[in-house]
């Protein structure tokens, strides 16, 4: 499949074994399995937009409280990124990946008792564990893909792999969301009018709808962990063995600003998708189940954007494409904040398309030229995903005190930061 592709070069930076054909097979298999990880973590992260309105009902939360669902998930990236990097520096990428899969599977299993107890705190802890496991996967998979070939095609290769993240996002939003959401929407007055036993049964049935999807996800994660355990992976000529995280990597200005841009971008991405169902209902009067269909289309646009971006980068420098796409996001979100309405829901589809290339492009531009500091740089870039935990709290607060349409000014400001990075601070040599 990858024999003649520029994304999968035959002269990879790996230790040369005695039999080159066998090495090529190992490299291809490793490439495919690592790409599967991009699909898997999308299944969990892109269920957050569904969990926010769902747990808001099941646990009877307000908009600000429901924003902590985002926080519990994305803050895991901040706390676990450095330990994940340490594990991989001490042992290997493969060990880190298997560890992450097992941690994430444990978190997914905890959704069962969390639903039975209807415990918001246990839901948040389960999400934190799932995110912690996914942090291992992202800390390993993103840099591993970039060094599995020629440096000049690293951005294109990572965008190709991240396109499967978009596929996972689409499957999660378009199919799994409809298993979780019941479509039953009651006003506060209707809920208060229910007899206590009827209300309790309704809330419990809502909470239990997450059990089977997350148990299924746990099973898949365990199966993939077994595949990694018994698959031989090629070694790469990159950092080995060290146990410390190198803070000196921040002396590189393009990397330092890359971390800032990634923090802002992830915050914007989480804000847009996580509160999309709430935005669609407030701004355009779209009911919950119809909004999940739009959410699926939203993430389909994200997936298509990844493939289109990978193709365009053959002709357009990644930094320039990032500049154009971030400018597009700023303009579209300005309309969504000021005007609203059903047309704004359609424009948010275009925002997803434009922001699709941002994470892998910022990541690749930021670690360009870091050499043996790549793993350390990767860990800090993954830590910057904490923007997805902190920035939505600002959106949730504005939505609580004003409205969710106005609150979308938060991702708008974030894309201005990404625009500045692409315009002034990204490394031109990376082109």
Short mmCIF file of C-alpha atoms in Angstrom, two decimals, residues 52-380:
data_model
loop_
_atom_site.label_atom_id
_atom_site.label_comp_id
_atom_site.label_asym_id
_atom_site.label_seq_id
_atom_site.Cartn_x
_atom_site.Cartn_y
_atom_site.Cartn_z
CA UNK A 52 -21.45 17.61 27.79
CA UNK A 53 -25.19 17.87 26.98
CA UNK A 54 -25.74 14.24 28.04
CA UNK A 55 -24.20 14.48 31.51
CA UNK A 56 -25.70 17.94 31.84
CA UNK A 57 -29.05 16.15 31.79
CA UNK A 58 -28.12 12.98 33.67
CA UNK A 59 -26.27 14.79 36.48
CA UNK A 60 -28.36 17.98 36.33
CA UNK A 61 -25.55 20.46 35.66
CA UNK A 62 -25.43 24.06 34.46
CA UNK A 63 -23.29 25.26 31.52
CA UNK A 64 -20.31 26.19 33.67
CA UNK A 65 -20.34 22.88 35.54
CA UNK A 66 -20.60 20.94 32.29
CA UNK A 67 -17.43 22.68 31.04
CA UNK A 68 -15.50 20.65 33.64
CA UNK A 69 -16.15 17.59 31.47
CA UNK A 70 -13.74 19.14 28.98
CA UNK A 71 -11.36 20.07 31.78
CA UNK A 72 -11.25 16.58 33.30
CA UNK A 73 -10.32 15.11 29.94
CA UNK A 74 -7.85 17.61 28.58
CA UNK A 75 -6.05 18.35 31.83
CA UNK A 76 -4.92 14.73 31.75
CA UNK A 77 -2.65 15.69 28.87
CA UNK A 78 -0.92 18.28 31.04
CA UNK A 79 -0.21 15.99 33.96
CA UNK A 80 0.60 12.82 32.04
CA UNK A 81 2.66 14.13 29.09
CA UNK A 82 5.98 14.31 30.98
CA UNK A 83 5.60 10.88 32.65
CA UNK A 84 4.71 9.49 29.21
CA UNK A 85 7.84 11.01 27.71
CA UNK A 86 9.91 9.63 30.59
CA UNK A 87 8.57 6.10 29.98
CA UNK A 88 9.46 6.33 26.31
CA UNK A 89 12.91 7.77 26.96
CA UNK A 90 13.57 5.05 29.53
CA UNK A 91 12.20 2.17 27.45
CA UNK A 92 10.64 2.69 24.01
CA UNK A 93 7.79 4.14 22.00
CA UNK A 94 6.18 0.69 21.96
CA UNK A 95 6.21 0.42 25.77
CA UNK A 96 4.65 3.87 26.05
CA UNK A 97 1.90 2.98 23.59
CA UNK A 98 0.96 -0.26 25.37
CA UNK A 99 0.96 1.55 28.73
CA UNK A 100 -1.34 4.22 27.35
CA UNK A 101 -3.77 1.69 25.89
CA UNK A 102 -4.06 -0.11 29.24
CA UNK A 103 -4.61 3.11 31.20
CA UNK A 104 -7.27 4.32 28.76
CA UNK A 105 -9.05 0.95 28.86
CA UNK A 106 -9.19 1.17 32.67
CA UNK A 107 -10.80 4.61 32.46
CA UNK A 108 -13.35 3.39 29.91
CA UNK A 109 -14.37 0.48 32.17
CA UNK A 110 -14.98 2.93 35.04
CA UNK A 111 -17.85 4.46 33.05
CA UNK A 112 -19.95 1.46 34.10
CA UNK A 113 -19.90 2.13 37.88
CA UNK A 114 -20.00 5.89 37.28
CA UNK A 115 -23.30 5.48 35.43
CA UNK A 116 -24.74 3.10 38.01
CA UNK A 117 -23.96 5.58 40.80
CA UNK A 118 -24.76 8.58 38.61
CA UNK A 119 -21.60 10.09 40.10
CA UNK A 120 -20.33 13.14 38.24
CA UNK A 121 -17.05 12.97 40.17
CA UNK A 122 -16.42 9.36 39.08
CA UNK A 123 -17.28 10.28 35.49
CA UNK A 124 -14.64 13.02 35.64
CA UNK A 125 -12.05 10.63 37.10
CA UNK A 126 -12.81 8.05 34.39
CA UNK A 127 -12.38 10.73 31.73
CA UNK A 128 -9.08 11.77 33.30
CA UNK A 129 -7.78 8.19 33.07
CA UNK A 130 -8.93 7.80 29.48
CA UNK A 131 -7.19 11.06 28.60
CA UNK A 132 -4.07 10.00 30.48
CA UNK A 133 -3.85 6.88 28.36
CA UNK A 134 -4.42 8.87 25.19
CA UNK A 135 -1.63 11.22 26.24
CA UNK A 136 0.79 8.30 26.04
CA UNK A 137 -0.48 7.52 22.54
CA UNK A 138 -0.19 11.10 21.29
CA UNK A 139 3.22 11.65 22.87
CA UNK A 140 4.44 8.55 21.04
CA UNK A 141 2.53 8.57 17.76
CA UNK A 142 3.00 12.18 16.63
CA UNK A 143 6.83 12.27 16.76
CA UNK A 144 7.12 8.62 15.71
CA UNK A 145 5.27 9.36 12.47
CA UNK A 146 7.42 12.43 11.78
CA UNK A 147 10.71 10.50 12.09
CA UNK A 148 9.55 7.46 10.10
CA UNK A 149 10.72 8.99 6.85
CA UNK A 150 12.43 11.90 5.19
CA UNK A 151 12.37 15.16 7.20
CA UNK A 152 11.11 17.18 4.23
CA UNK A 153 7.88 15.15 4.07
CA UNK A 154 7.31 15.00 7.85
CA UNK A 155 4.46 17.56 7.89
CA UNK A 156 2.69 15.87 5.00
CA UNK A 157 3.14 12.45 6.61
CA UNK A 158 1.74 13.62 9.95
CA UNK A 159 -1.24 15.27 8.27
CA UNK A 160 -1.92 12.00 6.46
CA UNK A 161 -1.87 10.09 9.76
CA UNK A 162 -3.98 12.75 11.49
CA UNK A 163 -6.60 12.33 8.76
CA UNK A 164 -7.47 9.01 10.39
CA UNK A 165 -8.01 10.95 13.59
CA UNK A 166 -10.63 12.83 11.61
CA UNK A 167 -12.20 9.54 10.55
CA UNK A 168 -12.43 8.45 14.18
CA UNK A 169 -13.99 11.78 15.08
CA UNK A 170 -16.64 11.34 12.39
CA UNK A 171 -17.50 7.78 13.50
CA UNK A 172 -17.70 8.93 17.11
CA UNK A 173 -19.95 11.90 16.43
CA UNK A 174 -22.14 10.44 13.70
CA UNK A 175 -22.74 6.96 15.13
CA UNK A 176 -21.70 6.56 18.79
CA UNK A 177 -23.36 9.84 19.75
CA UNK A 178 -26.74 8.52 18.64
CA UNK A 179 -26.32 5.51 20.93
CA UNK A 180 -25.63 7.74 23.93
CA UNK A 181 -28.14 10.55 23.40
CA UNK A 182 -31.79 9.61 23.87
CA UNK A 183 -33.31 12.67 22.26
CA UNK A 184 -35.54 13.17 25.32
CA UNK A 185 -35.43 16.83 26.30
CA UNK A 186 -37.44 18.20 29.21
CA UNK A 187 -37.66 21.72 30.54
CA UNK A 188 -36.76 22.50 34.15
CA UNK A 189 -40.46 22.88 34.91
CA UNK A 190 -41.25 19.43 33.50
CA UNK A 191 -38.44 17.82 35.50
CA UNK A 192 -39.59 19.44 38.73
CA UNK A 193 -43.15 18.24 38.06
CA UNK A 194 -42.07 14.58 37.81
CA UNK A 195 -42.61 12.27 40.80
CA UNK A 196 -39.25 11.49 42.51
CA UNK A 197 -39.16 7.84 41.40
CA UNK A 198 -39.98 8.73 37.78
CA UNK A 199 -37.33 11.45 37.75
CA UNK A 200 -34.73 9.10 39.26
CA UNK A 201 -35.49 6.37 36.70
CA UNK A 202 -35.24 8.87 33.85
CA UNK A 203 -31.90 10.25 35.05
CA UNK A 204 -30.52 6.76 35.67
CA UNK A 205 -31.52 5.55 32.21
CA UNK A 206 -29.81 8.60 30.70
CA UNK A 207 -26.61 7.89 32.65
CA UNK A 208 -26.60 4.17 31.76
CA UNK A 209 -26.62 4.85 28.01
CA UNK A 210 -22.85 5.48 28.13
CA UNK A 211 -22.05 2.04 29.55
CA UNK A 212 -22.05 -0.15 26.44
CA UNK A 213 -20.20 2.33 24.17
CA UNK A 214 -17.40 2.76 26.70
CA UNK A 215 -17.15 -0.95 27.51
CA UNK A 216 -16.84 -1.56 23.76
CA UNK A 217 -14.11 1.06 23.54
CA UNK A 218 -12.30 -0.64 26.46
CA UNK A 219 -12.41 -3.97 24.64
CA UNK A 220 -11.00 -2.45 21.46
CA UNK A 221 -8.18 -0.74 23.37
CA UNK A 222 -7.20 -4.02 25.05
CA UNK A 223 -7.22 -5.83 21.70
CA UNK A 224 -4.96 -3.20 20.13
CA UNK A 225 -2.63 -3.42 23.15
CA UNK A 226 -2.25 -7.16 22.45
CA UNK A 227 -1.46 -6.46 18.80
CA UNK A 228 1.27 -4.03 19.81
CA UNK A 229 2.63 -6.48 22.38
CA UNK A 230 3.20 -9.21 19.80
CA UNK A 231 4.27 -7.02 16.87
CA UNK A 232 7.93 -6.30 16.21
CA UNK A 233 8.65 -2.59 15.82
CA UNK A 234 11.72 -1.12 14.12
CA UNK A 235 13.98 1.06 16.25
CA UNK A 236 14.60 4.64 15.20
CA UNK A 237 17.84 6.56 15.44
CA UNK A 238 16.65 9.15 17.89
CA UNK A 239 16.98 9.87 21.62
CA UNK A 240 17.72 6.83 23.77
CA UNK A 241 17.59 6.01 27.42
CA UNK A 242 17.78 9.44 29.05
CA UNK A 243 15.59 9.98 32.09
CA UNK A 244 15.39 13.77 32.20
CA UNK A 245 13.19 16.19 30.29
CA UNK A 246 15.23 18.90 28.62
CA UNK A 247 13.86 22.38 29.41
CA UNK A 248 16.52 23.93 27.19
CA UNK A 249 14.33 23.07 24.22
CA UNK A 250 12.46 26.32 24.98
CA UNK A 251 15.49 28.32 23.82
CA UNK A 252 14.20 27.74 20.28
CA UNK A 253 11.79 30.59 19.58
CA UNK A 254 9.85 28.70 16.89
CA UNK A 255 9.28 25.87 19.37
CA UNK A 256 8.33 28.22 22.22
CA UNK A 257 5.72 29.93 20.11
CA UNK A 258 4.63 26.57 18.74
CA UNK A 259 3.66 25.52 22.26
CA UNK A 260 1.66 28.75 22.69
CA UNK A 261 -0.06 28.30 19.33
CA UNK A 262 -0.87 24.67 20.10
CA UNK A 263 -2.33 25.67 23.48
CA UNK A 264 -4.58 28.20 21.76
CA UNK A 265 -5.53 25.92 18.89
CA UNK A 266 -6.55 22.96 21.05
CA UNK A 267 -8.58 25.27 23.26
CA UNK A 268 -10.38 26.61 20.19
CA UNK A 269 -11.00 23.14 18.76
CA UNK A 270 -12.43 21.85 22.03
CA UNK A 271 -14.63 24.92 22.46
CA UNK A 272 -16.13 24.67 18.99
CA UNK A 273 -16.92 20.96 19.00
CA UNK A 274 -17.77 20.51 22.68
CA UNK A 275 -20.35 23.30 22.78
CA UNK A 276 -21.57 22.84 19.20
CA UNK A 277 -24.81 21.09 20.22
CA UNK A 278 -25.51 23.85 22.73
CA UNK A 279 -24.65 26.54 20.13
CA UNK A 280 -26.92 24.94 17.50
CA UNK A 281 -29.83 24.83 19.92
CA UNK A 282 -29.40 28.40 21.19
CA UNK A 283 -28.48 30.13 17.94
CA UNK A 284 -30.59 28.17 15.45
CA UNK A 285 -33.17 26.31 17.57
CA UNK A 286 -31.90 22.92 16.36
CA UNK A 287 -33.00 20.04 18.66
CA UNK A 288 -30.52 17.66 20.27
CA UNK A 289 -30.75 14.67 17.90
CA UNK A 290 -30.65 16.83 14.76
CA UNK A 291 -27.68 18.67 16.22
CA UNK A 292 -25.78 15.38 16.59
CA UNK A 293 -26.21 14.84 12.85
CA UNK A 294 -24.73 18.28 12.25
CA UNK A 295 -21.95 17.39 14.68
CA UNK A 296 -21.19 14.33 12.55
CA UNK A 297 -21.06 16.54 9.45
CA UNK A 298 -18.88 18.98 11.37
CA UNK A 299 -16.29 16.29 12.04
CA UNK A 300 -16.68 14.89 8.53
CA UNK A 301 -15.56 18.29 7.28
CA UNK A 302 -12.65 18.05 9.69
CA UNK A 303 -11.65 14.68 8.21
CA UNK A 304 -11.99 15.89 4.62
CA UNK A 305 -9.95 18.94 5.49
CA UNK A 306 -7.08 16.72 6.66
CA UNK A 307 -6.96 14.85 3.36
CA UNK A 308 -7.28 18.02 1.31
CA UNK A 309 -4.60 19.69 3.42
CA UNK A 310 -2.24 16.75 2.92
CA UNK A 311 -2.72 17.09 -0.84
CA UNK A 312 -2.31 20.88 -0.86
CA UNK A 313 0.95 20.65 1.07
CA UNK A 314 2.54 19.09 -1.97
CA UNK A 315 2.22 22.50 -3.61
CA UNK A 316 1.82 24.99 -0.75
CA UNK A 317 4.29 25.42 2.13
CA UNK A 318 2.73 24.21 5.42
CA UNK A 319 3.34 27.56 7.14
CA UNK A 320 1.56 29.47 4.38
CA UNK A 321 -1.39 27.08 4.42
CA UNK A 322 -1.62 27.47 8.19
CA UNK A 323 -1.67 31.25 7.72
CA UNK A 324 -4.50 31.10 5.18
CA UNK A 325 -6.59 28.63 7.13
CA UNK A 326 -6.29 30.46 10.45
CA UNK A 327 -7.33 33.70 8.75
CA UNK A 328 -10.38 31.88 7.37
CA UNK A 329 -11.32 30.68 10.87
CA UNK A 330 -11.07 34.21 12.27
CA UNK A 331 -13.39 35.64 9.60
CA UNK A 332 -15.98 32.85 9.84
CA UNK A 333 -16.14 32.89 13.64
CA UNK A 334 -16.57 36.66 13.64
CA UNK A 335 -19.82 36.15 11.73
CA UNK A 336 -20.89 33.27 14.00
CA UNK A 337 -20.44 35.44 17.10
CA UNK A 338 -22.10 38.56 15.73
CA UNK A 339 -24.97 37.12 13.64
CA UNK A 340 -25.80 33.56 14.70
CA UNK A 341 -28.69 31.71 13.10
CA UNK A 342 -28.78 28.51 11.06
CA UNK A 343 -26.31 29.87 8.53
CA UNK A 344 -23.74 30.16 11.32
CA UNK A 345 -24.12 26.44 12.00
CA UNK A 346 -23.19 25.84 8.34
CA UNK A 347 -20.25 28.22 8.64
CA UNK A 348 -18.96 26.26 11.61
CA UNK A 349 -18.61 23.32 9.22
CA UNK A 350 -16.16 25.42 7.24
CA UNK A 351 -14.34 26.40 10.43
CA UNK A 352 -13.77 22.69 11.13
CA UNK A 353 -12.47 22.23 7.59
CA UNK A 354 -9.98 25.08 7.97
CA UNK A 355 -8.76 24.08 11.41
CA UNK A 356 -8.26 20.44 10.40
CA UNK A 357 -4.58 20.84 9.50
CA UNK A 358 -3.62 22.97 12.47
CA UNK A 359 -2.61 20.46 15.15
CA UNK A 360 -0.26 18.33 13.00
CA UNK A 361 1.08 21.36 11.15
CA UNK A 362 1.86 23.33 14.31
CA UNK A 363 3.32 20.16 15.85
CA UNK A 364 5.61 19.47 12.89
CA UNK A 365 6.70 23.09 12.49
CA UNK A 366 7.44 23.34 16.21
CA UNK A 367 9.65 20.23 16.46
CA UNK A 368 11.44 20.92 13.18
CA UNK A 369 15.19 20.85 13.68
CA UNK A 370 15.11 19.84 17.37
CA UNK A 371 17.26 16.74 16.79
CA UNK A 372 17.81 14.77 19.99
CA UNK A 373 15.44 17.11 21.82
CA UNK A 374 12.48 15.84 19.79
CA UNK A 375 10.94 13.68 22.53
CA UNK A 376 11.20 16.48 25.06
CA UNK A 377 9.68 18.90 22.59
CA UNK A 378 6.92 16.44 21.80
CA UNK A 379 6.09 16.07 25.50
CA UNK A 380 5.74 19.83 25.97
#
